[in-house]
Amino acid sequence: MGRAAVSPKGSFFATMQLNVIRQSEDAPIEYLPISREHRENDTIKFCQRTHDDLEIESVIIPMGGKGVHWNTLCVSSQVGCARGCTFCQTARMGLLRNLTVGEIVGQVRAANRHYGAAIRNVVFMGMGEPMDNLDNVMPALLRLEAEKEFRIARKRLTVSTVGRCDGIRRLAQLGWRTLGLAISLNAPNDEIRSRIMPINRTDSMADLRQAISEWPLRGGGHVLIEYVLLRGVNDQLDHAKQLAEFLRGLRTCVNLIPWNPIVGIDFETPDDSQTKAFQLELMNAGQLTFQRRTRGRSALGACGQLGNVDLRRTRQRERQPTIMGSNETAEAES
Ligand code: SF4
């Protein structure tokens, strides 16, 4: 593959990063079989079966309007996730394993070849926390940009994180000024955030704010703040005021996402009027704010809905000793 121009500002740390990336340059890109797919209108969620009988989930999302159209692919970086966000389906799987470079990049190959999707944008917002698998995510980013087969511009690559500050700083060390960063924030203060997102007990909002402020943005660029609205939990106007205060002085753009219902998870979606009022409060406080149009909800491909909980149950059953007929016990415990 051709080498991309990387501008690591010469630091020892960045050189180490590059070595990690170059060691992975020759990893084969997987083209795994499609095991399942679900469609809702023009949105396609597809699953690929891995060599060890797990599933990788990805979502093709057609975007645009007024004569301009492109496809965004939401890719997974792990099978499952260890981060335990209380509103998220993937969290219920736990972490089964990290995806390899080839498995991450292979999702784009499958979207292009199997679905003829001509992917233009890639967002790391599928299963998993990308900062927990940076040794594979960073080389995957480089290959998506550099390989002739993909040629996805850095400005069209976005990494989303639950807010792991050391990971944000590690990624920032690469000095990729046009790489997109999205923060899954979802709360206006530490009290609420720690309740719904365990990461906040180690990486507080103050630490996160500092890490965001250090992110290398190009002129006019923004860090995307993702905010899943949970009725009665984080969707009140006072929360919007606190959120605006937290973001004051940062170059951010808020993306409001009314929670996508998941069977077995006990939250509710705010109604449209509450969502609009929340958005207005943020905008009046000077915050650039959008509401994400929900895509793929019935296909379980919308935000926070990826993940196959049955896979976790199957793995748990496999680990149980078969003497004493304990398969039923495993099912009951899961
Ligand atoms: S929201 Fe993201 S980080 Fe949190 S559990 Fe789900 S996949 Fe993991």
mmCIF file of C-alpha atoms and ligand atoms in Angstrom:
data_model
loop_
_atom_site.group_PDB
_atom_site.id
_atom_site.type_symbol
_atom_site.label_atom_id
_atom_site.label_comp_id
_atom_site.label_asym_id
_atom_site.label_seq_id
_atom_site.Cartn_x
_atom_site.Cartn_y
_atom_site.Cartn_z
ATOM 1 C CA MET A 1 0.000 0.000 0.000
ATOM 2 C CA GLY A 2 1.082 3.580 -0.451
ATOM 3 C CA ARG A 3 2.135 5.337 2.747
ATOM 4 C CA ALA A 4 -0.027 8.240 3.849
ATOM 5 C CA ALA A 5 1.623 11.480 4.862
ATOM 6 C CA VAL A 6 1.468 11.533 8.654
ATOM 7 C CA SER A 7 2.461 14.654 10.570
ATOM 8 C CA PRO A 8 3.287 13.507 14.070
ATOM 9 C CA LYS A 9 5.178 16.702 14.998
ATOM 10 C CA GLY A 10 8.273 14.653 15.623
ATOM 11 C CA SER A 11 7.548 13.517 19.136
ATOM 12 C CA PHE A 12 8.949 10.255 20.435
ATOM 13 C CA PHE A 13 5.439 9.218 21.403
ATOM 14 C CA ALA A 14 4.102 9.766 17.916
ATOM 15 C CA THR A 15 7.032 7.836 16.434
ATOM 16 C CA MET A 16 6.069 4.896 18.606
ATOM 17 C CA GLN A 17 2.517 5.197 17.318
ATOM 18 C CA LEU A 18 3.741 5.114 13.739
ATOM 19 C CA ASN A 19 5.777 1.999 14.425
ATOM 20 C CA VAL A 20 2.666 0.265 15.715
ATOM 21 C CA ILE A 21 0.805 1.334 12.618
ATOM 22 C CA ARG A 22 3.505 0.247 10.184
ATOM 23 C CA GLN A 23 3.818 -3.145 11.812
ATOM 24 C CA SER A 24 0.162 -3.656 10.889
ATOM 25 C CA GLU A 25 0.391 -2.475 7.306
ATOM 26 C CA ASP A 26 0.619 -5.952 5.912
ATOM 27 C CA ALA A 27 -2.199 -7.494 7.947
ATOM 28 C CA PRO A 28 -4.628 -9.093 5.482
ATOM 29 C CA ILE A 29 -7.953 -7.313 5.009
ATOM 30 C CA GLU A 30 -10.744 -9.746 5.734
ATOM 31 C CA TYR A 31 -13.728 -10.264 3.461
ATOM 32 C CA LEU A 32 -15.908 -12.288 5.770
ATOM 33 C CA PRO A 33 -19.231 -13.848 4.790
ATOM 34 C CA ILE A 34 -22.424 -11.905 5.477
ATOM 35 C CA SER A 35 -24.315 -13.928 8.064
ATOM 36 C CA ARG A 36 -27.377 -11.715 8.531
ATOM 37 C CA GLU A 37 -28.809 -8.458 7.306
ATOM 38 C CA HIS A 38 -31.708 -6.215 8.211
ATOM 39 C CA ARG A 39 -33.054 -3.355 6.098
ATOM 40 C CA GLU A 40 -35.174 -0.377 6.992
ATOM 41 C CA ASN A 41 -35.894 1.795 3.985
ATOM 42 C CA ASP A 42 -32.440 2.643 2.685
ATOM 43 C CA THR A 43 -30.497 1.763 5.853
ATOM 44 C CA ILE A 44 -28.818 -1.654 5.963
ATOM 45 C CA LYS A 45 -27.422 -3.343 9.046
ATOM 46 C CA PHE A 46 -25.260 -6.324 8.134
ATOM 47 C CA CYS A 47 -23.383 -8.891 10.192
ATOM 48 C CA GLN A 48 -20.227 -10.766 9.205
ATOM 49 C CA ARG A 49 -19.302 -14.126 10.710
ATOM 50 C CA THR A 50 -15.734 -14.231 12.051
ATOM 51 C CA HIS A 51 -13.332 -17.199 11.977
ATOM 52 C CA ASP A 52 -14.074 -17.884 15.650
ATOM 53 C CA ASP A 53 -17.844 -17.824 15.115
ATOM 54 C CA LEU A 54 -18.571 -14.349 16.408
ATOM 55 C CA GLU A 55 -20.392 -11.579 14.563
ATOM 56 C CA ILE A 56 -19.284 -8.124 13.473
ATOM 57 C CA GLU A 57 -22.098 -5.614 13.022
ATOM 58 C CA SER A 58 -21.978 -2.622 10.659
ATOM 59 C CA VAL A 59 -24.574 -0.208 9.311
ATOM 60 C CA ILE A 60 -24.717 1.452 5.874
ATOM 61 C CA ILE A 61 -26.469 4.820 6.137
ATOM 62 C CA PRO A 62 -27.282 6.717 2.929
ATOM 63 C CA MET A 63 -26.948 10.469 3.533
ATOM 64 C CA GLY A 64 -27.501 13.751 1.738
ATOM 65 C CA GLY A 65 -30.308 15.425 -0.179
ATOM 66 C CA LYS A 66 -30.985 17.995 -2.911
ATOM 67 C CA GLY A 67 -29.139 15.977 -5.531
ATOM 68 C CA VAL A 68 -26.075 15.158 -3.408
ATOM 69 C CA HIS A 69 -25.884 11.658 -1.973
ATOM 70 C CA TRP A 70 -23.239 9.601 -0.251
ATOM 71 C CA ASN A 71 -22.976 6.556 2.002
ATOM 72 C CA THR A 72 -21.654 6.514 5.527
ATOM 73 C CA LEU A 73 -20.596 3.250 7.120
ATOM 74 C CA CYS A 74 -20.810 2.829 10.882
ATOM 75 C CA VAL A 75 -18.143 0.257 11.800
ATOM 76 C CA SER A 76 -17.472 -1.789 14.933
ATOM 77 C CA SER A 77 -14.094 -1.867 16.654
ATOM 78 C CA GLN A 78 -14.835 -4.711 19.088
ATOM 79 C CA VAL A 79 -17.271 -7.586 19.451
ATOM 80 C CA GLY A 80 -19.271 -6.370 22.418
ATOM 81 C CA CYS A 81 -17.963 -3.708 24.776
ATOM 82 C CA ALA A 82 -16.618 -3.557 28.319
ATOM 83 C CA ARG A 83 -17.792 -0.031 29.117
ATOM 84 C CA GLY A 84 -21.217 -0.815 30.528
ATOM 85 C CA CYS A 85 -23.196 2.274 29.492
ATOM 86 C CA THR A 86 -26.620 1.610 30.935
ATOM 87 C CA PHE A 87 -28.657 2.687 27.884
ATOM 88 C CA CYS A 88 -26.732 0.615 25.319
ATOM 89 C CA GLN A 89 -27.487 -2.801 23.859
ATOM 90 C CA THR A 90 -23.828 -3.574 23.125
ATOM 91 C CA ALA A 91 -22.997 -3.166 26.809
ATOM 92 C CA ARG A 92 -25.204 -6.153 27.610
ATOM 93 C CA MET A 93 -22.864 -8.425 25.646
ATOM 94 C CA GLY A 94 -19.811 -7.529 27.687
ATOM 95 C CA LEU A 95 -16.554 -7.581 25.730
ATOM 96 C CA LEU A 96 -15.983 -10.755 23.711
ATOM 97 C CA ARG A 97 -12.828 -9.541 21.932
ATOM 98 C CA ASN A 98 -11.100 -6.748 20.017
ATOM 99 C CA LEU A 99 -11.401 -6.718 16.238
ATOM 100 C CA THR A 100 -8.205 -6.950 14.216
ATOM 101 C CA VAL A 101 -7.095 -4.324 11.690
ATOM 102 C CA GLY A 102 -8.230 -6.623 8.878
ATOM 103 C CA GLU A 103 -11.657 -7.154 10.443
ATOM 104 C CA ILE A 104 -12.201 -3.416 10.936
ATOM 105 C CA VAL A 105 -11.160 -2.436 7.412
ATOM 106 C CA GLY A 106 -12.934 -5.521 6.051
ATOM 107 C CA GLN A 107 -16.300 -4.019 7.045
ATOM 108 C CA VAL A 108 -15.754 -1.275 4.463
ATOM 109 C CA ARG A 109 -14.694 -3.834 1.879
ATOM 110 C CA ALA A 110 -17.901 -5.820 2.510
ATOM 111 C CA ALA A 111 -20.069 -2.687 2.220
ATOM 112 C CA ASN A 112 -18.388 -1.763 -1.065
ATOM 113 C CA ARG A 113 -18.233 -5.199 -2.644
ATOM 114 C CA HIS A 114 -21.287 -7.012 -1.321
ATOM 115 C CA TYR A 115 -23.676 -4.047 -1.305
ATOM 116 C CA GLY A 116 -22.034 -1.843 -3.953
ATOM 117 C CA ALA A 117 -22.348 0.977 -1.438
ATOM 118 C CA ALA A 118 -19.328 3.113 -2.469
ATOM 119 C CA ILE A 119 -18.619 4.201 1.106
ATOM 120 C CA ARG A 120 -17.459 7.821 1.408
ATOM 121 C CA ASN A 121 -17.531 8.361 5.185
ATOM 122 C CA VAL A 122 -16.616 5.956 7.974
ATOM 123 C CA VAL A 123 -17.656 6.508 11.586
ATOM 124 C CA PHE A 124 -16.372 4.342 14.438
ATOM 125 C CA MET A 125 -19.707 4.303 16.261
ATOM 126 C CA GLY A 126 -20.666 0.633 16.053
ATOM 127 C CA MET A 127 -19.994 -2.026 18.670
ATOM 128 C CA GLY A 128 -17.132 -1.325 21.053
ATOM 129 C CA GLU A 129 -15.071 1.519 22.465
ATOM 130 C CA PRO A 130 -12.423 2.421 19.835
ATOM 131 C CA MET A 131 -10.029 3.848 22.451
ATOM 132 C CA ASP A 132 -9.913 0.396 24.096
ATOM 133 C CA ASN A 133 -8.564 -1.029 20.828
ATOM 134 C CA LEU A 134 -6.381 1.783 19.500
ATOM 135 C CA ASP A 135 -3.550 -0.543 18.454
ATOM 136 C CA ASN A 136 -5.892 -1.857 15.782
ATOM 137 C CA VAL A 137 -8.065 1.222 15.228
ATOM 138 C CA MET A 138 -5.157 3.540 14.356
ATOM 139 C CA PRO A 139 -3.699 1.278 11.646
ATOM 140 C CA ALA A 140 -7.221 0.747 10.326
ATOM 141 C CA LEU A 141 -7.667 4.529 9.990
ATOM 142 C CA LEU A 142 -4.399 4.802 8.139
ATOM 143 C CA ARG A 143 -5.255 2.005 5.771
ATOM 144 C CA LEU A 144 -8.708 3.362 5.026
ATOM 145 C CA GLU A 145 -7.070 6.612 4.039
ATOM 146 C CA ALA A 146 -4.086 5.223 2.177
ATOM 147 C CA GLU A 147 -5.164 2.039 0.404
ATOM 148 C CA LYS A 148 -6.181 2.500 -3.198
ATOM 149 C CA GLU A 149 -9.260 0.370 -2.658
ATOM 150 C CA PHE A 150 -10.722 2.844 -0.133
ATOM 151 C CA ARG A 151 -9.063 6.284 -0.346
ATOM 152 C CA ILE A 152 -11.273 7.750 2.374
ATOM 153 C CA ALA A 153 -10.149 11.256 3.244
ATOM 154 C CA ARG A 154 -9.140 11.882 6.858
ATOM 155 C CA LYS A 155 -11.856 14.505 7.186
ATOM 156 C CA ARG A 156 -14.373 11.751 6.402
ATOM 157 C CA LEU A 157 -13.185 9.468 9.181
ATOM 158 C CA THR A 158 -14.646 9.936 12.672
ATOM 159 C CA VAL A 159 -13.726 8.129 15.880
ATOM 160 C CA SER A 160 -16.314 8.161 18.651
ATOM 161 C CA THR A 161 -15.379 7.584 22.273
ATOM 162 C CA VAL A 162 -17.128 7.102 25.576
ATOM 163 C CA GLY A 163 -14.667 9.690 26.911
ATOM 164 C CA ARG A 164 -11.478 7.761 27.640
ATOM 165 C CA CYS A 165 -9.079 10.680 28.111
ATOM 166 C CA ASP A 166 -5.762 8.833 27.686
ATOM 167 C CA GLY A 167 -7.061 7.394 24.406
ATOM 168 C CA ILE A 168 -8.117 10.825 23.142
ATOM 169 C CA ARG A 169 -4.640 12.163 23.929
ATOM 170 C CA ARG A 170 -2.954 9.180 22.296
ATOM 171 C CA LEU A 171 -4.955 9.673 19.129
ATOM 172 C CA ALA A 172 -4.307 13.417 19.246
ATOM 173 C CA GLN A 173 -0.547 12.779 19.317
ATOM 174 C CA LEU A 174 -0.789 11.710 15.685
ATOM 175 C CA GLY A 175 -1.581 15.310 14.773
ATOM 176 C CA TRP A 176 -4.238 14.315 12.241
ATOM 177 C CA ARG A 177 -5.965 17.682 12.334
ATOM 178 C CA THR A 178 -8.865 16.763 10.092
ATOM 179 C CA LEU A 179 -9.686 13.444 11.765
ATOM 180 C CA GLY A 180 -13.164 13.674 13.317
ATOM 181 C CA LEU A 181 -13.591 13.126 17.053
ATOM 182 C CA ALA A 182 -16.982 12.414 18.612
ATOM 183 C CA ILE A 183 -17.569 12.293 22.362
ATOM 184 C CA SER A 184 -20.450 10.237 23.698
ATOM 185 C CA LEU A 185 -21.258 12.648 26.570
ATOM 186 C CA ASN A 186 -24.926 12.053 27.417
ATOM 187 C CA ALA A 187 -25.020 13.957 30.695
ATOM 188 C CA PRO A 188 -24.783 17.558 31.898
ATOM 189 C CA ASN A 189 -22.957 16.811 35.165
ATOM 190 C CA ASP A 190 -20.829 14.185 36.926
ATOM 191 C CA GLU A 191 -23.635 12.936 39.119
ATOM 192 C CA ILE A 192 -25.839 11.877 36.194
ATOM 193 C CA ARG A 193 -22.942 10.768 34.004
ATOM 194 C CA SER A 194 -21.481 8.471 36.662
ATOM 195 C CA ARG A 195 -24.907 6.925 37.104
ATOM 196 C CA ILE A 196 -25.426 6.057 33.434
ATOM 197 C CA MET A 197 -21.800 5.758 32.215
ATOM 198 C CA PRO A 198 -19.270 3.962 34.476
ATOM 199 C CA ILE A 199 -16.314 5.575 32.605
ATOM 200 C CA ASN A 200 -17.109 8.821 34.429
ATOM 201 C CA ARG A 201 -16.003 7.326 37.734
ATOM 202 C CA THR A 202 -12.402 7.289 36.447
ATOM 203 C CA ASP A 203 -12.475 9.996 33.756
ATOM 204 C CA SER A 204 -14.510 12.874 35.135
ATOM 205 C CA MET A 205 -16.171 15.546 33.041
ATOM 206 C CA ALA A 206 -13.488 18.059 34.054
ATOM 207 C CA ASP A 207 -10.760 15.677 32.771
ATOM 208 C CA LEU A 208 -12.767 15.098 29.619
ATOM 209 C CA ARG A 209 -13.201 18.817 29.036
ATOM 210 C CA GLN A 210 -9.445 19.271 29.269
ATOM 211 C CA ALA A 211 -8.801 16.430 26.799
ATOM 212 C CA ILE A 212 -11.326 17.889 24.338
ATOM 213 C CA SER A 213 -9.698 21.312 24.575
ATOM 214 C CA GLU A 214 -6.336 19.755 23.595
ATOM 215 C CA TRP A 215 -7.702 17.974 20.510
ATOM 216 C CA PRO A 216 -5.943 19.302 17.356
ATOM 217 C CA LEU A 217 -8.734 20.922 15.356
ATOM 218 C CA ARG A 218 -8.358 22.449 11.929
ATOM 219 C CA GLY A 219 -9.686 25.976 11.451
ATOM 220 C CA GLY A 220 -13.466 25.887 11.491
ATOM 221 C CA GLY A 221 -13.568 22.302 12.801
ATOM 222 C CA HIS A 222 -15.647 21.046 15.710
ATOM 223 C CA VAL A 223 -15.574 18.133 18.103
ATOM 224 C CA LEU A 224 -18.916 16.349 17.892
ATOM 225 C CA ILE A 225 -20.751 15.947 21.205
ATOM 226 C CA GLU A 226 -23.220 13.077 21.123
ATOM 227 C CA TYR A 227 -26.017 13.382 23.642
ATOM 228 C CA VAL A 228 -28.546 10.552 23.942
ATOM 229 C CA LEU A 229 -31.700 11.995 25.486
ATOM 230 C CA LEU A 230 -33.263 9.818 28.180
ATOM 231 C CA ARG A 231 -36.667 10.910 29.402
ATOM 232 C CA GLY A 232 -36.604 12.253 32.946
ATOM 233 C CA VAL A 233 -32.895 11.471 33.333
ATOM 234 C CA ASN A 234 -30.930 14.020 31.295
ATOM 235 C CA ASP A 235 -33.519 15.816 29.145
ATOM 236 C CA GLN A 236 -34.687 18.682 31.368
ATOM 237 C CA LEU A 237 -34.153 22.338 30.470
ATOM 238 C CA ASP A 238 -31.944 22.776 33.506
ATOM 239 C CA HIS A 239 -29.770 19.977 32.112
ATOM 240 C CA ALA A 240 -29.513 21.838 28.814
ATOM 241 C CA LYS A 241 -28.325 24.941 30.708
ATOM 242 C CA GLN A 242 -25.687 22.912 32.581
ATOM 243 C CA LEU A 243 -24.578 21.279 29.347
ATOM 244 C CA ALA A 244 -24.208 24.653 27.633
ATOM 245 C CA GLU A 245 -22.133 25.865 30.574
ATOM 246 C CA PHE A 246 -19.905 22.780 30.402
ATOM 247 C CA LEU A 247 -19.289 23.309 26.691
ATOM 248 C CA ARG A 248 -18.763 27.061 26.851
ATOM 249 C CA GLY A 249 -15.446 27.986 25.248
ATOM 250 C CA LEU A 250 -14.980 24.624 23.492
ATOM 251 C CA ARG A 251 -15.336 24.260 19.718
ATOM 252 C CA THR A 252 -18.078 21.685 19.710
ATOM 253 C CA CYS A 253 -21.242 20.786 17.870
ATOM 254 C CA VAL A 254 -23.967 18.956 19.813
ATOM 255 C CA ASN A 255 -25.820 16.080 18.223
ATOM 256 C CA LEU A 256 -29.029 15.255 20.117
ATOM 257 C CA ILE A 257 -30.191 11.656 19.811
ATOM 258 C CA PRO A 258 -33.558 10.690 21.307
ATOM 259 C CA TRP A 259 -32.888 7.284 22.890
ATOM 260 C CA ASN A 260 -33.682 4.307 20.665
ATOM 261 C CA PRO A 261 -35.789 1.799 22.627
ATOM 262 C CA ILE A 262 -34.211 -1.561 23.491
ATOM 263 C CA VAL A 263 -36.178 -4.477 24.920
ATOM 264 C CA GLY A 264 -35.057 -5.161 28.478
ATOM 265 C CA ILE A 265 -33.527 -1.734 29.122
ATOM 266 C CA ASP A 266 -35.589 0.475 31.342
ATOM 267 C CA PHE A 267 -35.356 3.961 29.855
ATOM 268 C CA GLU A 268 -37.863 6.003 27.900
ATOM 269 C CA THR A 269 -37.592 8.233 24.838
ATOM 270 C CA PRO A 270 -38.476 11.902 25.358
ATOM 271 C CA ASP A 271 -41.287 13.242 23.203
ATOM 272 C CA ASP A 272 -40.560 15.553 20.287
ATOM 273 C CA SER A 273 -41.586 18.727 22.102
ATOM 274 C CA GLN A 274 -39.138 18.047 24.941
ATOM 275 C CA THR A 275 -36.348 17.294 22.479
ATOM 276 C CA LYS A 276 -37.039 20.532 20.594
ATOM 277 C CA ALA A 277 -37.168 22.567 23.809
ATOM 278 C CA PHE A 278 -33.830 21.066 24.887
ATOM 279 C CA GLN A 279 -32.312 21.928 21.522
ATOM 280 C CA LEU A 280 -33.651 25.485 21.679
ATOM 281 C CA GLU A 281 -32.212 26.015 25.150
ATOM 282 C CA LEU A 282 -28.767 24.967 23.901
ATOM 283 C CA MET A 283 -29.019 27.128 20.802
ATOM 284 C CA ASN A 284 -30.107 30.146 22.835
ATOM 285 C CA ALA A 285 -26.993 29.605 24.937
ATOM 286 C CA GLY A 286 -24.897 29.817 21.758
ATOM 287 C CA GLN A 287 -24.281 26.096 21.218
ATOM 288 C CA LEU A 288 -24.339 24.719 17.682
ATOM 289 C CA THR A 289 -26.913 21.917 18.012
ATOM 290 C CA PHE A 290 -28.548 19.391 15.706
ATOM 291 C CA GLN A 291 -31.001 16.608 16.230
ATOM 292 C CA ARG A 292 -30.028 13.325 14.628
ATOM 293 C CA ARG A 293 -32.681 11.836 12.399
ATOM 294 C CA THR A 294 -33.190 8.308 13.688
ATOM 295 C CA ARG A 295 -32.237 5.778 11.038
ATOM 296 C CA GLY A 296 -32.619 2.025 11.090
ATOM 297 C CA ARG A 297 -34.594 1.773 14.324
ATOM 298 C CA SER A 298 -36.704 -1.230 13.261
ATOM 299 C CA ALA A 299 -33.594 -2.947 11.876
ATOM 300 C CA LEU A 300 -31.901 -2.517 15.263
ATOM 301 C CA GLY A 301 -29.203 -0.554 13.525
ATOM 302 C CA ALA A 302 -29.793 2.778 15.207
ATOM 303 C CA CYS A 303 -27.486 4.349 17.751
ATOM 304 C CA GLY A 304 -26.964 2.164 20.843
ATOM 305 C CA GLN A 305 -28.889 -0.749 19.342
ATOM 306 C CA LEU A 306 -26.072 -2.862 17.929
ATOM 307 C CA GLY A 307 -25.069 -6.070 19.625
ATOM 308 C CA ASN A 308 -26.170 -9.665 19.748
ATOM 309 C CA VAL A 309 -26.881 -10.570 23.352
ATOM 310 C CA ASP A 310 -27.527 -14.201 22.330
ATOM 311 C CA LEU A 311 -23.870 -14.456 21.324
ATOM 312 C CA ARG A 312 -22.839 -13.677 24.891
ATOM 313 C CA ARG A 313 -25.256 -16.280 26.210
ATOM 314 C CA THR A 314 -23.884 -18.871 23.782
ATOM 315 C CA ARG A 315 -20.322 -18.137 24.869
ATOM 316 C CA GLN A 316 -21.312 -18.392 28.511
ATOM 317 C CA ARG A 317 -22.928 -21.772 27.897
ATOM 318 C CA GLU A 318 -19.819 -23.030 26.111
ATOM 319 C CA ARG A 319 -17.696 -22.120 29.126
ATOM 320 C CA GLN A 320 -19.936 -23.968 31.597
ATOM 321 C CA PRO A 321 -18.829 -27.518 32.611
ATOM 322 C CA THR A 322 -21.186 -30.065 31.062
ATOM 323 C CA ILE A 323 -21.035 -32.505 33.996
ATOM 324 C CA MET A 324 -23.946 -31.768 36.324
ATOM 325 C CA GLY A 325 -26.007 -30.720 33.262
ATOM 326 C CA SER A 326 -25.291 -27.057 33.878
ATOM 327 C CA ASN A 327 -26.385 -25.612 30.527
ATOM 328 C CA GLU A 328 -29.743 -24.624 31.967
ATOM 329 C CA THR A 329 -28.054 -22.975 34.918
ATOM 330 C CA ALA A 330 -25.922 -20.878 32.561
ATOM 331 C CA GLU A 331 -29.027 -19.705 30.736
ATOM 332 C CA ALA A 332 -30.728 -18.771 33.973
ATOM 333 C CA GLU A 333 -27.721 -16.796 35.178
ATOM 334 C CA SER A 334 -27.340 -14.834 31.964
HETATM 335 S S1 SF4 B 1 -22.271 3.325 24.312
HETATM 336 FE FE1 SF4 B 1 -20.359 2.749 23.278
HETATM 337 S S2 SF4 B 1 -18.837 2.685 24.954
HETATM 338 FE FE2 SF4 B 1 -20.863 2.647 25.932
HETATM 339 S S3 SF4 B 1 -21.274 0.446 26.212
HETATM 340 FE FE3 SF4 B 1 -22.208 1.098 24.238
HETATM 341 S S4 SF4 B 1 -20.648 0.581 22.693
HETATM 342 FE FE4 SF4 B 1 -19.619 0.615 24.694
#
